[in-house]
mmCIF file of C-alpha atoms in Angstrom:
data_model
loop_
_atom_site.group_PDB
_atom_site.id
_atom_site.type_symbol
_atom_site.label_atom_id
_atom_site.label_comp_id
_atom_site.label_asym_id
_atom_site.label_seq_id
_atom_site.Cartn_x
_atom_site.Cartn_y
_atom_site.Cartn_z
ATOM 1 C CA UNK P 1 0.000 0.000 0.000
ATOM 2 C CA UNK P 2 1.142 3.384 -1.182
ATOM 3 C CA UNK P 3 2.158 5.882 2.130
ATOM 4 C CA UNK P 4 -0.395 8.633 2.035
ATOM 5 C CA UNK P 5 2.100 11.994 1.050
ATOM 6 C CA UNK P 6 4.034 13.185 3.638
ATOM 7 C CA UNK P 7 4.884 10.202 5.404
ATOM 8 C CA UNK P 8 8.091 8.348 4.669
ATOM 9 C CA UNK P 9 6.956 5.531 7.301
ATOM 10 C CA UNK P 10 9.290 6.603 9.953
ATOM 11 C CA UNK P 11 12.624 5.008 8.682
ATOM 12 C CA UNK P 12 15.522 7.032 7.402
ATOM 13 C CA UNK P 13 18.586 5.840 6.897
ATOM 14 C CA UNK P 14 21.067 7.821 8.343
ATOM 15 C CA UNK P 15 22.647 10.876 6.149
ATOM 16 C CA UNK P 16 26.134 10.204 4.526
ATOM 17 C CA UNK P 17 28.290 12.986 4.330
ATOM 18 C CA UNK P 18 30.175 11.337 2.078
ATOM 19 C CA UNK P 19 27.337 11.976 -0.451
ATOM 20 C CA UNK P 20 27.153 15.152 0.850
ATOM 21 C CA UNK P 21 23.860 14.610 2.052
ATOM 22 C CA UNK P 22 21.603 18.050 3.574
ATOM 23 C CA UNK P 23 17.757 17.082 3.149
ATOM 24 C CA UNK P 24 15.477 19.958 2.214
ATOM 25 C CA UNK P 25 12.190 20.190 4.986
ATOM 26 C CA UNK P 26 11.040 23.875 4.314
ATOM 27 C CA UNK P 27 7.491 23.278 2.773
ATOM 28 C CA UNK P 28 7.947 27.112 1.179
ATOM 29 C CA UNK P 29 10.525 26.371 -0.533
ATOM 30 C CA UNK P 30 9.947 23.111 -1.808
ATOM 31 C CA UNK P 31 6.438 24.363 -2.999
ATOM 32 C CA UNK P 32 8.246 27.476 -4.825
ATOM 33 C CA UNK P 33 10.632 24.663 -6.370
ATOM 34 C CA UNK P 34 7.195 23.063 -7.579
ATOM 35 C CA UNK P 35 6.075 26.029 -8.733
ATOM 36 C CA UNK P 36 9.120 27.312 -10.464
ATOM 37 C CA UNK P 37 8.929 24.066 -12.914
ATOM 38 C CA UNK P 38 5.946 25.644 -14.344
ATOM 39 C CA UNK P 39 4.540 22.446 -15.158
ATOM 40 C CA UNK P 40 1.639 21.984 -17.109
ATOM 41 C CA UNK P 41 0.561 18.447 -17.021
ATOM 42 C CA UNK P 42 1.978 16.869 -20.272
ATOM 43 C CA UNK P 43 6.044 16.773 -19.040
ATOM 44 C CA UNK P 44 7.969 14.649 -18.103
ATOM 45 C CA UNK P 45 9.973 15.407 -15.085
ATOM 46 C CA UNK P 46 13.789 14.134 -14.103
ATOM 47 C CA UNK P 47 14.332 14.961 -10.251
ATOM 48 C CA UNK P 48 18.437 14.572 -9.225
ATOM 49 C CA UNK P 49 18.876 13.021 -5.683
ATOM 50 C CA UNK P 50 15.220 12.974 -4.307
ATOM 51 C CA UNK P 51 16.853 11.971 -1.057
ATOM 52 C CA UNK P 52 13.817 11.349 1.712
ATOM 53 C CA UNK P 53 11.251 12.308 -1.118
ATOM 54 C CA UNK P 54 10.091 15.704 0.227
ATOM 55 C CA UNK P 55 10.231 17.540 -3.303
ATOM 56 C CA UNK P 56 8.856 14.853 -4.599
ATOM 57 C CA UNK P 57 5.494 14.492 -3.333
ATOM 58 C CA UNK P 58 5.078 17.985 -4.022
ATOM 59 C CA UNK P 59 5.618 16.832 -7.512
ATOM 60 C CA UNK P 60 4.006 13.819 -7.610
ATOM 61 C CA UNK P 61 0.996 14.415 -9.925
ATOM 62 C CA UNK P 62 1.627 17.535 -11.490
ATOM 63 C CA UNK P 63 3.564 15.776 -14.673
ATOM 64 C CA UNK P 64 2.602 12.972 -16.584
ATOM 65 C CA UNK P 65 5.505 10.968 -15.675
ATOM 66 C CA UNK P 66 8.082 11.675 -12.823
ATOM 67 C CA UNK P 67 11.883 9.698 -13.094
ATOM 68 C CA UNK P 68 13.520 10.195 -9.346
ATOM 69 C CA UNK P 69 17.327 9.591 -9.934
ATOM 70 C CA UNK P 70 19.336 8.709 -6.478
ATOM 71 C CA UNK P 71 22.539 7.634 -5.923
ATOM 72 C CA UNK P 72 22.042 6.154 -1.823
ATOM 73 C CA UNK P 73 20.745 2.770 -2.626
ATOM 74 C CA UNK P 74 18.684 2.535 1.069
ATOM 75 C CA UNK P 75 17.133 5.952 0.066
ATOM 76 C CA UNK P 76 15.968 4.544 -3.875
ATOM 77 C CA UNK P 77 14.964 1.522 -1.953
ATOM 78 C CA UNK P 78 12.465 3.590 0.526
ATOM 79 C CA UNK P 79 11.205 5.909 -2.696
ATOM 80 C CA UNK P 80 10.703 3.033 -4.502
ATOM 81 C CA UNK P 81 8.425 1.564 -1.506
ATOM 82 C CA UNK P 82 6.682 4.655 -0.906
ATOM 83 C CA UNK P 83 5.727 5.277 -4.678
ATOM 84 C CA UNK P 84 4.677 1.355 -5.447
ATOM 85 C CA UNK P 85 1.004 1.989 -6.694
ATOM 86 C CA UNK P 86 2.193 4.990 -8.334
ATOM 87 C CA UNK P 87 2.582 4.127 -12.129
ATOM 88 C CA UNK P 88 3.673 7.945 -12.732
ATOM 89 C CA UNK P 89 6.906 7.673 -10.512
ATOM 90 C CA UNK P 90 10.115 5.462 -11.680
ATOM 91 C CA UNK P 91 13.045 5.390 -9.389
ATOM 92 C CA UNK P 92 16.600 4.624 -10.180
ATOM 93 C CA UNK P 93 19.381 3.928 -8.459
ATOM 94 C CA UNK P 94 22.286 5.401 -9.661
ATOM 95 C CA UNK P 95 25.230 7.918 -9.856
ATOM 96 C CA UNK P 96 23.469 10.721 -12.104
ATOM 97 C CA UNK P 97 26.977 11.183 -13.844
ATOM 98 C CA UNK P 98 27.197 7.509 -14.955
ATOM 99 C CA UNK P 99 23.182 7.961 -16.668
ATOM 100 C CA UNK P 100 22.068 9.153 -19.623
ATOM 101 C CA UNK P 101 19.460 11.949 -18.303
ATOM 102 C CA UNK P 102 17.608 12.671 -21.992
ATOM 103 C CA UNK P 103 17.509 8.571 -22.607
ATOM 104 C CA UNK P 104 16.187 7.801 -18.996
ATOM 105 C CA UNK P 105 13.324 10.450 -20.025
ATOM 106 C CA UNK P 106 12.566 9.294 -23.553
ATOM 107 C CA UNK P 107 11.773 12.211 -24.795
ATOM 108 C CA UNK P 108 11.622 16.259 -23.990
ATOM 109 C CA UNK P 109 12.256 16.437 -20.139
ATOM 110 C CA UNK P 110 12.163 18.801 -16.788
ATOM 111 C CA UNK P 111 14.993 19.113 -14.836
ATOM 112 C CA UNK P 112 14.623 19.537 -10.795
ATOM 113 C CA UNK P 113 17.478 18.380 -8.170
ATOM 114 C CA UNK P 114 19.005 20.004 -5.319
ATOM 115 C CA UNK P 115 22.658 19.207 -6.050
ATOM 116 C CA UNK P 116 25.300 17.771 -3.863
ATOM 117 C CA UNK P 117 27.572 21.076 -3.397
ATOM 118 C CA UNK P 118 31.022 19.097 -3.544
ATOM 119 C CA UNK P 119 29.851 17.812 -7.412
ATOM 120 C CA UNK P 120 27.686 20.692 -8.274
ATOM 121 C CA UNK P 121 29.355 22.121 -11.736
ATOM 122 C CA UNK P 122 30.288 18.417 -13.091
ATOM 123 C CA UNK P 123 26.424 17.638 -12.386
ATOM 124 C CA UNK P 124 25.452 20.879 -13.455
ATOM 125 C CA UNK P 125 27.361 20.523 -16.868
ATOM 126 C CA UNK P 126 26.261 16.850 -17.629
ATOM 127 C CA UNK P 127 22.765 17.705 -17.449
ATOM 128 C CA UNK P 128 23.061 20.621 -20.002
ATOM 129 C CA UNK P 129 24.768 18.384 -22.221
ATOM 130 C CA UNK P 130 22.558 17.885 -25.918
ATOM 131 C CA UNK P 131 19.671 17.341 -25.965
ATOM 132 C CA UNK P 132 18.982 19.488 -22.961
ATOM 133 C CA UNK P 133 16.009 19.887 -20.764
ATOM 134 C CA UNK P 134 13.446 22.281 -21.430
ATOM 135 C CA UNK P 135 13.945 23.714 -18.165
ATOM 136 C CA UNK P 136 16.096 23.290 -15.016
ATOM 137 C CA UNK P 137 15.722 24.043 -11.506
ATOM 138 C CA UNK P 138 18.687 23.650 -9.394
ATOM 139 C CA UNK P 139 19.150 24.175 -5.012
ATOM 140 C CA UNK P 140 22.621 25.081 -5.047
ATOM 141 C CA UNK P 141 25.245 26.870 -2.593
ATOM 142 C CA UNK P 142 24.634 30.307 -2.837
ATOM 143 C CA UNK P 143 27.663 31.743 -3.931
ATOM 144 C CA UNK P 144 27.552 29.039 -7.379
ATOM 145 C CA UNK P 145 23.824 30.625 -8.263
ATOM 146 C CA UNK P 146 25.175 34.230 -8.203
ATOM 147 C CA UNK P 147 28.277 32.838 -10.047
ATOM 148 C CA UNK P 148 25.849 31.086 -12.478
ATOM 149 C CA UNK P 149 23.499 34.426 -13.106
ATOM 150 C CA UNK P 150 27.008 36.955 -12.799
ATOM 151 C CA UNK P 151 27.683 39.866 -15.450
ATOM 152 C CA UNK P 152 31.123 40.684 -17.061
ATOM 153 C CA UNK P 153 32.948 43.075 -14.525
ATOM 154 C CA UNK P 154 30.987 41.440 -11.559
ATOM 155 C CA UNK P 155 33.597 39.890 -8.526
ATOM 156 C CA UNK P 156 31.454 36.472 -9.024
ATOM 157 C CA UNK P 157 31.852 36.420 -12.881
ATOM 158 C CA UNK P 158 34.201 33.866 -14.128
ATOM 159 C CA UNK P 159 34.184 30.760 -16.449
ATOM 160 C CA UNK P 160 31.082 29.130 -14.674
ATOM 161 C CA UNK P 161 28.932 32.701 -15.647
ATOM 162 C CA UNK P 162 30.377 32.367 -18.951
ATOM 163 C CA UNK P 163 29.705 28.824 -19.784
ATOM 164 C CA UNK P 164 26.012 28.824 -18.157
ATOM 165 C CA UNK P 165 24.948 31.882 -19.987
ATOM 166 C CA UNK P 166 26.078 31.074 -23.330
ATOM 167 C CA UNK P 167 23.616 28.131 -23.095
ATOM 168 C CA UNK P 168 20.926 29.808 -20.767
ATOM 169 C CA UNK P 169 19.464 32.176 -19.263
ATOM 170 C CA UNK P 170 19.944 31.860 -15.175
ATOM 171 C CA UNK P 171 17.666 33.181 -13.021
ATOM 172 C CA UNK P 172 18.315 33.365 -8.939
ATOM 173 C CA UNK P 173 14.618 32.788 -7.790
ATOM 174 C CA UNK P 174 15.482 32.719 -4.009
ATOM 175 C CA UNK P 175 17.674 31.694 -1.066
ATOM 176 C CA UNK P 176 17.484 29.664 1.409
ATOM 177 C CA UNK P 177 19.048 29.444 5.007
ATOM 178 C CA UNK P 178 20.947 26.697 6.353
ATOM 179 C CA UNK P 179 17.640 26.056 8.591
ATOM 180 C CA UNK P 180 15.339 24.968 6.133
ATOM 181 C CA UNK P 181 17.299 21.776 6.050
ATOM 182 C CA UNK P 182 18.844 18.694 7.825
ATOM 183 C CA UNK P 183 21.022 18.340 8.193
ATOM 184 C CA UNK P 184 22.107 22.546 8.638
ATOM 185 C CA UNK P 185 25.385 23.054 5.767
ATOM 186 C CA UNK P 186 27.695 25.969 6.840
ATOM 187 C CA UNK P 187 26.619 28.144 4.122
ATOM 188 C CA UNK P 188 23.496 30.012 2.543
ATOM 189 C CA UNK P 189 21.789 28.635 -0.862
ATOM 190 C CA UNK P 190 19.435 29.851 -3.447
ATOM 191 C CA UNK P 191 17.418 28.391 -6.061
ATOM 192 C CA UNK P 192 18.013 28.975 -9.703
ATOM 193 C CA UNK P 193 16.310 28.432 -12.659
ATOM 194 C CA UNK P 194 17.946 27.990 -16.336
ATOM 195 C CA UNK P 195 15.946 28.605 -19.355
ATOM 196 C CA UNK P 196 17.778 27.025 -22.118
ATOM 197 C CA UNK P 197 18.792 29.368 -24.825
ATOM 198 C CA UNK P 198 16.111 29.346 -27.895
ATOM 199 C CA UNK P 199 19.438 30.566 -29.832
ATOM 200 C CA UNK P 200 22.229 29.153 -27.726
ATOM 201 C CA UNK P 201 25.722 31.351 -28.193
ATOM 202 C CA UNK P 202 27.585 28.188 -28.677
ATOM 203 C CA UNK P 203 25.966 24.839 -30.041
ATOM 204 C CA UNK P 204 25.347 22.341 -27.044
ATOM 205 C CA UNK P 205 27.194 20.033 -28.720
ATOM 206 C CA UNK P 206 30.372 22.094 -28.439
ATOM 207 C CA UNK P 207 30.074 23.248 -24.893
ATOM 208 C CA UNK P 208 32.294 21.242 -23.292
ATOM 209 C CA UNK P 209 35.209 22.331 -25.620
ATOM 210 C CA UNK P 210 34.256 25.634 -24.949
ATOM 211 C CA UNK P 211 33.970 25.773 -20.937
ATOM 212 C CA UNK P 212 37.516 23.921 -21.436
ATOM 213 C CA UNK P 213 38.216 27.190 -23.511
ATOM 214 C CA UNK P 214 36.794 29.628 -21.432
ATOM 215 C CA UNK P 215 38.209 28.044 -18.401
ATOM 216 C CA UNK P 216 41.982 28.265 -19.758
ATOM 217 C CA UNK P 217 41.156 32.322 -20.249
ATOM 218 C CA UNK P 218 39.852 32.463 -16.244
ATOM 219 C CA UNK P 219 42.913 30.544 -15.030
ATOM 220 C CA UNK P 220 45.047 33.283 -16.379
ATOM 221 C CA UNK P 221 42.313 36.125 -15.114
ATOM 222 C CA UNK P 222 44.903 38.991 -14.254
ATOM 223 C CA UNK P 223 46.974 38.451 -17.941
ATOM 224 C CA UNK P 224 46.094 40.246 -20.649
ATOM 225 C CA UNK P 225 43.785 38.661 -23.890
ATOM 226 C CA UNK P 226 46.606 39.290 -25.841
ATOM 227 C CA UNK P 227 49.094 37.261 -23.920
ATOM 228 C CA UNK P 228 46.428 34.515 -23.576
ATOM 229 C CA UNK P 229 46.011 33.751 -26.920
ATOM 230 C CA UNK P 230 49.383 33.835 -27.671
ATOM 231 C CA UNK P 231 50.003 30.913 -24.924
ATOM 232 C CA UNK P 232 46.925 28.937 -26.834
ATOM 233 C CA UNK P 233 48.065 26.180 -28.869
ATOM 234 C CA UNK P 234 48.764 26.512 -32.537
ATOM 235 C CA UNK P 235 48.317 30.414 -32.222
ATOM 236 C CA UNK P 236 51.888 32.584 -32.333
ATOM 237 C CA UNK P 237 52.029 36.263 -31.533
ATOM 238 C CA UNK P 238 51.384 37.218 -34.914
ATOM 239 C CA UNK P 239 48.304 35.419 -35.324
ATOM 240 C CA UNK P 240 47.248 36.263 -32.205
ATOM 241 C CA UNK P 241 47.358 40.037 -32.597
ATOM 242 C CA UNK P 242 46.003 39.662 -36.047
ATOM 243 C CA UNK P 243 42.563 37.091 -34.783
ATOM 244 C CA UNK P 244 42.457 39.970 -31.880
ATOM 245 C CA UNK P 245 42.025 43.309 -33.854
ATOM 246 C CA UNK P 246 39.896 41.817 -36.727
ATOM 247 C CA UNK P 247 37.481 40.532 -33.826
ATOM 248 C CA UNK P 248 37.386 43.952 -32.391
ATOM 249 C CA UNK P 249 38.996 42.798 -29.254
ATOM 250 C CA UNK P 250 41.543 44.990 -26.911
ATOM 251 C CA UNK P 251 44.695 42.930 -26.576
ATOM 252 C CA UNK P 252 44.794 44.394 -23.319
ATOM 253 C CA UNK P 253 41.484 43.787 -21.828
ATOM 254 C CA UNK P 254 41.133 41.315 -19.823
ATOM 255 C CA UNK P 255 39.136 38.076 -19.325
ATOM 256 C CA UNK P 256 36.407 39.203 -16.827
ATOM 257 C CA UNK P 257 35.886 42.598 -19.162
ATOM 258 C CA UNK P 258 34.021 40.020 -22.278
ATOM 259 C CA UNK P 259 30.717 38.971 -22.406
ATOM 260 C CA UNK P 260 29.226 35.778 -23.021
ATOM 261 C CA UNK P 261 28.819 36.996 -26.429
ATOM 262 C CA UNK P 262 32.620 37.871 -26.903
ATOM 263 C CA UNK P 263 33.612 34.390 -25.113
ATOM 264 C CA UNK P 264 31.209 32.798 -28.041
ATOM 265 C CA UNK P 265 32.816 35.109 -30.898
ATOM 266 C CA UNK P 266 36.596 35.007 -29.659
ATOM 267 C CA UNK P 267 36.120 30.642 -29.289
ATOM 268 C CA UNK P 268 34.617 30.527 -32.781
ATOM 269 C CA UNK P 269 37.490 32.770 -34.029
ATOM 270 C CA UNK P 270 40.147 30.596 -32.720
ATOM 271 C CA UNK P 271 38.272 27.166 -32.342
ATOM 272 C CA UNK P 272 39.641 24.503 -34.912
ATOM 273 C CA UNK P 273 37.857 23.935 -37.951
ATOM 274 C CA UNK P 274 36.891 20.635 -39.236
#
């Protein structure tokens, strides 16, 4: 027999801080997270490390099919009990790095998870990979959502702005204090919502050749774009200069002064063709 919502049945295994485990129990914020999917009725809906299930059965019948991915085998196990009689709700066991997010959905797909913060950009990253969902809504630490949703010139802006924003458009819907969950983490988080690009500034096929690109600039943040390119390889200090000025780009400036736009231009200029 099915649990009625809300009720887990009393067992739960105990958190693993290995897995970085902090369970979310503020009922405002999981029904904003709800709310923020915008779902309609017809989606299907991927949630990343359901944990104890409390997102979830504020989900649980507002898509037409829900697919709860979780990597602590005792917590699948419990989900998996809980959501028997429900033929809407699939659980899987596994590490959400190892799975293939769009194949598991089969077919055009929400995104929901609040995100281990030790593995946040690799998960982050894998789940924008093409095809990507029609929406996202991550729980993250704080200071990554205003990284995500930084401008050029900002203290927070770096390769992670960069790379997000050239494939969406990140929005920082709220925070949340260490109290709404349990365990408490040492530091503040916020929710955040990507919209995927409907023209992205860099084809999703390509973006993990260009957040390796970007990243390479960032790494170097206080030299000039000039002497960056020049240490790229293949490019010498003639072609540098030369890729630099025709692009409209100040060899001097520096990495935190381009846009996501400039990022997508200068990559394309320099990026080997096929």
């Amino acid at each position: 027999m099915r649990r009625p919502a809300g009720h887990s049945g009393g067992f739960h295994p105990p958190v693993l801080k290995r897995l970085g485990q902090h369970f979310l129990n503020d009922e405002r914020v999981l029904a904003g997270i709800a709310a923020a999917l915008d779902l309609e009725g017809h989606e299907t809906v991927v949630e990343i490390g359901p944990g104890r299930g409390a997102l979830t059965r504020h989900l649980v019948g507002l898509p037409r099919r829900l697919v709860l991915i979780e990597l602590d085998r005792a917590l699948a196990a419990n989900l998996r009990e809980e959501f028997a009689d429900d033929p809407t709700v699939e659980v899987i066991a596994a590490d959400v790095l190892d799975a293939n997010i769009a194949e598991l959905a089969g077919g055009p797909y929400v995104l929901v998870g609040n995100v281990p913060y030790y593995i946040t950009t690799p998960i982050i990253f894998h789940a924008l990979q093409a095809p990507m969902p029609l929406l996202a809504v991550f729980l993250v630490q704080r200071e990554v959502a205003e990284r995500m949703a930084a401008n050029a010139d900002d203290e927070e802006y770096g390769a992670l702005s960069v790379t997000i924003q050239a494939l969406t458009e990140p929005e920082l819907l709220m925070r949340v204090p260490p109290s709404a969950f349990t365990p408490a983490p040492k530091v503040d988080s916020a929710v955040v919502r990507l919209r995927p690009r409907v023209r992205p500034l860099v084809p999703p096929e390509t973006a993990a050749g260009f957040q390796a690109f970007v990243q390479s600039f960032f790494s170097m943040r206080r030299k000039q774009l000039g002497t960056i390119v020049r240490s790229l390889e293949g490019v010498d200090t003639e072609s540098a200069r030369e890729i630099l000025v025709a692009g409209g780009w100040d060899p001097q400036a520096r990495p935190e002064t381009l846009s996501p736009t400039e990022f997508a231009r200068l990559y394309a200029a320099l990026r080997p063709t096929p």
